[in-house]
Tab-separated table of C-alpha atoms in Angstrom:
chain	number	residue	atom	x	y	z
U	1	MET	CA	-12.923	20.977	-1.894
U	2	THR	CA	-11.471	18.239	-4.071
U	3	LYS	CA	-9.475	15.656	-2.135
U	4	THR	CA	-6.289	13.837	-3.106
U	5	ILE	CA	-5.096	10.279	-2.589
U	6	ALA	CA	-1.384	9.501	-2.821
U	7	ILE	CA	-0.719	5.908	-3.889
U	8	PHE	CA	2.742	4.716	-2.873
U	9	GLY	CA	3.530	1.659	-4.975
U	10	ALA	CA	1.234	2.415	-7.908
U	11	GLY	CA	1.474	-0.707	-10.065
U	12	PRO	CA	-0.821	-2.340	-12.635
U	13	GLY	CA	-2.751	-4.356	-10.034
U	14	LEU	CA	-3.889	-2.884	-6.734
U	15	GLY	CA	-2.499	0.611	-7.325
U	16	THR	CA	-4.403	1.021	-10.572
U	17	SER	CA	-7.623	-0.280	-9.057
U	18	VAL	CA	-7.310	2.040	-6.052
U	19	ALA	CA	-6.662	5.005	-8.349
U	20	ARG	CA	-9.803	4.230	-10.314
U	21	ARG	CA	-11.932	3.571	-7.224
U	22	PHE	CA	-11.030	6.802	-5.466
U	23	GLY	CA	-11.056	8.658	-8.775
U	24	ARG	CA	-14.709	7.695	-9.232
U	25	GLU	CA	-15.361	9.388	-5.907
U	26	GLY	CA	-13.860	12.623	-7.214
U	27	TYR	CA	-10.363	12.259	-5.792
U	28	ARG	CA	-7.281	13.499	-7.581
U	29	VAL	CA	-4.535	10.884	-7.662
U	30	ALA	CA	-0.793	11.106	-7.018
U	31	LEU	CA	0.973	8.026	-8.379
U	32	VAL	CA	4.294	7.042	-6.796
U	33	GLY	CA	6.460	4.275	-8.196
U	34	ARG	CA	10.009	3.560	-9.310
U	35	ARG	CA	9.486	3.490	-13.092
U	36	PRO	CA	8.345	6.710	-14.796
U	37	GLU	CA	6.964	5.173	-17.994
U	38	PRO	CA	4.199	3.005	-16.456
U	39	LEU	CA	3.206	5.866	-14.176
U	40	GLU	CA	2.863	8.284	-17.081
U	41	ALA	CA	0.873	5.721	-19.056
U	42	LEU	CA	-1.486	5.330	-16.109
U	43	VAL	CA	-1.873	9.110	-15.872
U	44	VAL	CA	-3.039	9.117	-19.497
U	45	THR	CA	-5.412	6.209	-18.911
U	46	LEU	CA	-6.949	7.858	-15.857
U	47	ALA	CA	-7.315	11.186	-17.671
U	48	ALA	CA	-9.311	9.415	-20.382
U	49	GLU	CA	-11.594	8.151	-17.598
U	50	GLY	CA	-12.035	11.639	-16.174
U	51	VAL	CA	-9.616	11.269	-13.252
U	52	GLU	CA	-6.972	13.928	-12.632
U	53	ALA	CA	-3.652	12.279	-11.834
U	54	ALA	CA	0.067	13.035	-11.786
U	55	ALA	CA	3.153	10.818	-11.664
U	56	PHE	CA	5.880	11.105	-9.036
U	57	PRO	CA	8.684	8.626	-9.830
U	58	ALA	CA	10.606	7.756	-6.677
U	59	ASP	CA	12.489	4.963	-4.966
U	60	LEU	CA	10.880	4.596	-1.549
U	61	ARG	CA	13.963	2.799	-0.267
U	62	ASP	CA	15.676	6.203	-0.324
U	63	LEU	CA	14.249	7.233	3.034
U	64	GLY	CA	15.890	10.655	3.001
U	65	SER	CA	14.023	11.661	-0.160
U	66	ILE	CA	10.535	10.997	1.234
U	67	PRO	CA	9.908	14.441	2.799
U	68	ALA	CA	10.713	16.139	-0.514
U	69	LEU	CA	8.501	13.637	-2.367
U	70	VAL	CA	5.537	14.376	-0.086
U	71	ALA	CA	6.215	18.109	-0.437
U	72	ALA	CA	6.159	17.783	-4.237
U	73	ILE	CA	2.783	16.033	-4.127
U	74	THR	CA	1.416	18.648	-1.748
U	75	ASP	CA	2.715	21.465	-3.962
U	76	ARG	CA	0.975	19.889	-6.963
U	77	PHE	CA	-2.376	19.109	-5.369
U	78	GLY	CA	-2.527	21.310	-2.278
U	79	SER	CA	-3.073	18.455	0.180
U	80	ILE	CA	-2.822	14.715	0.706
U	81	ASP	CA	-6.075	13.511	2.222
U	82	VAL	CA	-5.553	9.747	1.885
U	83	VAL	CA	-2.336	7.727	1.802
U	84	GLU	CA	-2.398	4.225	0.355
U	85	TYR	CA	0.925	2.450	0.866
U	86	ALA	CA	1.387	-0.989	-0.682
U	87	PRO	CA	4.623	-1.368	-2.676
U	88	VAL	CA	6.147	-4.769	-3.342
U	89	ALA	CA	9.845	-5.396	-2.730
U	90	GLU	CA	12.026	-7.747	-4.699
U	91	GLY	CA	12.971	-10.997	-3.021
U	92	GLY	CA	11.057	-14.021	-1.874
U	93	PHE	CA	10.310	-16.067	1.206
U	94	VAL	CA	12.739	-18.185	3.208
U	95	PRO	CA	12.296	-20.571	6.136
U	96	ALA	CA	12.340	-18.754	9.481
U	97	ALA	CA	15.428	-20.695	10.546
U	98	GLU	CA	17.318	-19.362	7.503
U	99	LEU	CA	16.346	-15.690	7.820
U	100	THR	CA	19.344	-13.375	8.202
U	101	ALA	CA	19.716	-9.757	9.255
U	102	GLU	CA	21.245	-9.020	5.855
U	103	ALA	CA	18.145	-10.310	4.044
U	104	LEU	CA	15.758	-8.571	6.421
U	105	ARG	CA	17.339	-5.114	6.362
U	106	PRO	CA	16.126	-4.000	2.875
U	107	LEU	CA	12.664	-5.418	3.629
U	108	LEU	CA	12.489	-3.254	6.743
U	109	ASP	CA	13.343	-0.216	4.622
U	110	ILE	CA	10.453	-0.655	2.204
U	111	TYR	CA	7.814	-2.245	4.436
U	112	LEU	CA	8.361	-0.447	7.756
U	113	LEU	CA	10.731	2.508	7.678
U	114	ALA	CA	9.433	4.087	4.460
U	115	PRO	CA	5.763	4.130	5.533
U	116	VAL	CA	6.811	5.575	8.888
U	117	GLU	CA	8.573	8.406	7.054
U	118	VAL	CA	5.608	8.938	4.710
U	119	VAL	CA	3.237	9.270	7.651
U	120	ARG	CA	5.622	11.596	9.484
U	121	ALA	CA	5.536	13.850	6.428
U	122	VAL	CA	1.765	13.865	5.830
U	123	LEU	CA	0.486	13.754	9.395
U	124	PRO	CA	0.927	17.400	10.438
U	125	GLN	CA	-1.450	18.582	7.690
U	126	MET	CA	-3.965	15.862	8.482
U	127	LEU	CA	-3.976	16.713	12.173
U	128	GLU	CA	-4.295	20.404	11.418
U	129	ARG	CA	-7.390	19.667	9.288
U	130	GLY	CA	-8.688	17.115	11.773
U	131	ASP	CA	-9.213	14.644	8.932
U	132	GLY	CA	-7.279	12.135	6.852
U	133	ALA	CA	-6.813	8.433	6.206
U	134	ILE	CA	-3.739	6.185	6.136
U	135	LEU	CA	-4.173	2.804	4.453
U	136	LEU	CA	-1.460	0.141	4.584
U	137	GLY	CA	-1.594	-2.940	2.368
U	138	HIS	CA	0.512	-6.029	2.988
U	139	GLY	CA	0.622	-9.784	2.683
U	140	ALA	CA	-1.196	-11.938	5.212
U	141	SER	CA	2.121	-13.395	6.399
U	142	ALA	CA	2.264	-10.219	8.494
U	143	VAL	CA	-0.636	-11.652	10.512
U	144	LEU	CA	0.357	-15.317	10.633
U	145	PRO	CA	3.445	-16.428	8.648
U	146	PRO	CA	3.140	-20.019	7.381
U	147	PRO	CA	6.153	-22.320	7.713
U	148	GLY	CA	8.790	-21.641	5.101
U	149	MET	CA	7.471	-18.149	4.294
U	150	SER	CA	9.512	-15.754	6.436
U	151	GLY	CA	11.151	-12.483	5.405
U	152	PRO	CA	8.575	-9.967	4.165
U	153	GLY	CA	6.108	-10.972	6.864
U	154	GLN	CA	8.426	-9.983	9.694
U	155	ALA	CA	8.882	-6.460	8.303
U	156	MET	CA	5.196	-6.160	7.420
U	157	GLY	CA	4.227	-7.491	10.836
U	158	ALA	CA	6.138	-4.683	12.503
U	159	ALA	CA	4.342	-2.149	10.291
U	160	ARG	CA	1.007	-3.779	11.140
U	161	ASN	CA	1.757	-3.367	14.843
U	162	TRP	CA	2.577	0.301	14.238
U	163	ILE	CA	-0.634	0.908	12.274
U	164	HIS	CA	-2.710	-0.493	15.121
U	165	GLY	CA	-0.970	1.936	17.467
U	166	LEU	CA	-1.549	4.825	15.062
U	167	HIS	CA	-5.231	3.970	14.807
U	168	ALA	CA	-5.674	4.100	18.573
U	169	GLU	CA	-3.833	7.404	18.885
U	170	LEU	CA	-5.165	9.250	15.850
U	171	ALA	CA	-8.832	8.251	15.651
U	172	PRO	CA	-9.858	10.669	18.422
U	173	ARG	CA	-8.170	13.439	16.428
U	174	GLY	CA	-10.047	12.724	13.188
U	175	VAL	CA	-7.346	10.756	11.350
U	176	TYR	CA	-7.959	7.119	10.423
U	177	ALA	CA	-5.281	4.429	10.117
U	178	GLY	CA	-6.105	0.964	8.841
U	179	THR	CA	-4.501	-2.048	7.250
U	180	ILE	CA	-5.542	-4.739	4.793
U	181	ALA	CA	-3.792	-8.122	4.799
U	182	ILE	CA	-3.985	-9.971	1.472
U	183	ALA	CA	-3.682	-13.760	1.561
U	184	ALA	CA	-3.552	-14.160	-2.218
U	185	MET	CA	-1.763	-13.202	-5.415
U	186	ILE	CA	-3.264	-10.005	-6.815
U	187	GLU	CA	-4.546	-10.426	-10.352
U	188	ARG	CA	-3.072	-8.134	-13.022
U	189	SER	CA	-0.138	-7.291	-10.764
U	190	ALA	CA	3.409	-7.509	-12.078
U	191	ALA	CA	4.093	-10.456	-9.775
U	192	HIS	CA	0.994	-12.311	-10.955
U	193	ASP	CA	1.911	-11.756	-14.613
U	194	ALA	CA	5.458	-12.977	-13.965
U	195	LEU	CA	4.143	-16.058	-12.193
U	196	ARG	CA	1.757	-16.886	-15.030
U	197	SER	CA	4.481	-16.447	-17.651
U	198	GLY	CA	6.935	-18.630	-15.745
U	199	ALA	CA	9.351	-15.752	-15.220
U	200	ILE	CA	9.172	-16.437	-11.498
U	201	THR	CA	8.177	-19.461	-9.447
U	202	ILE	CA	7.009	-19.730	-5.869
U	203	ASP	CA	8.018	-22.807	-3.913
U	204	LEU	CA	5.204	-23.143	-1.422
U	205	PRO	CA	5.283	-25.502	1.566
U	206	ASP	CA	3.248	-28.699	1.303
U	207	GLY	CA	-0.444	-28.043	1.822
U	208	VAL	CA	-0.202	-24.296	1.119
U	209	GLU	CA	-2.139	-23.050	-1.902
U	210	LEU	CA	-1.860	-19.619	-3.473
U	211	PRO	CA	-5.289	-18.196	-4.359
U	212	THR	CA	-5.802	-15.097	-6.479
U	213	VAL	CA	-7.883	-12.026	-5.742
U	214	ASP	CA	-9.369	-9.291	-7.944
U	215	PRO	CA	-7.720	-5.913	-7.186
U	216	ASP	CA	-10.996	-4.114	-7.909
U	217	GLY	CA	-12.536	-5.892	-4.923
U	218	LEU	CA	-9.562	-4.939	-2.761
U	219	ALA	CA	-9.939	-1.317	-3.855
U	220	ASP	CA	-13.616	-1.401	-2.891
U	221	THR	CA	-12.608	-2.639	0.556
U	222	LEU	CA	-10.000	0.080	0.977
U	223	TRP	CA	-12.541	2.710	-0.037
U	224	ALA	CA	-15.053	1.337	2.475
U	225	MET	CA	-12.433	1.329	5.241
U	226	ALA	CA	-11.476	4.943	4.567
U	227	ALA	CA	-15.105	6.048	4.269
U	228	THR	CA	-16.662	4.211	7.225
U	229	ARG	CA	-13.598	3.945	9.506
U	230	ASP	CA	-15.330	1.128	11.370
U	231	ARG	CA	-12.390	-1.284	11.644
U	232	VAL	CA	-8.633	-1.111	11.816
U	233	GLU	CA	-7.886	-4.322	9.883
U	234	THR	CA	-9.331	-6.506	7.143
U	235	VAL	CA	-7.951	-9.859	5.964
U	236	LEU	CA	-8.880	-10.988	2.444
U	237	PRO	CA	-9.990	-13.201	0.866
U	238	GLU	CA	-12.531	-14.140	3.490
U	239	GLY	CA	-12.001	-17.616	4.903
U	240	ALA	CA	-8.229	-17.420	4.401
U	241	GLY	CA	-7.715	-18.910	7.837
U	242	PHE	CA	-6.065	-15.941	9.535
């Protein structure tokens, strides 16, 4: 039986690489993102590479729409066997002493509450089959936030805590949950392109450097985590100091 991966936050960097990596393993691909045009273009690109894919435009901040979104993917493909959740929210880092509830609330929506709702929607089928994988991608500030870089990390850190709990509870029932923390800018991503063009700037604290990482390598890691299920968390690039 052909399996399906649903990629929540399917952009030009990691999402595209994950689609290709799992597609090479015979997976069908559901692409979820806010903008229809890039999703449809990626569907065409994947089809030319022999990968069956479909686009599902959605705003994951609309938590109430997530059950219907998951139902639409399931209606199209019959099942969701792997979830990969790694969208990027707008907004940057602030010092911890300047973080406000108002700034944190939308980050909680996209980085914590939305993945919780996605898993609530897909989990019954996975448990019924006794198989499935949930992969969460986030920045390494979820593991250890450097000075001056608060905001996303606090929301992601809460989701990381939740994934560790899921892993402990679900592994005995055949469902894997794992997380990858990325301590780098992802090449070919929209954020990386904007940084290179000067459209955005990142004011890093003294002594903090921003490395880059190839999304194809990250996709290989995510595939290995879902296939071997031998660890709950990976931090990349290696030697990042976390």
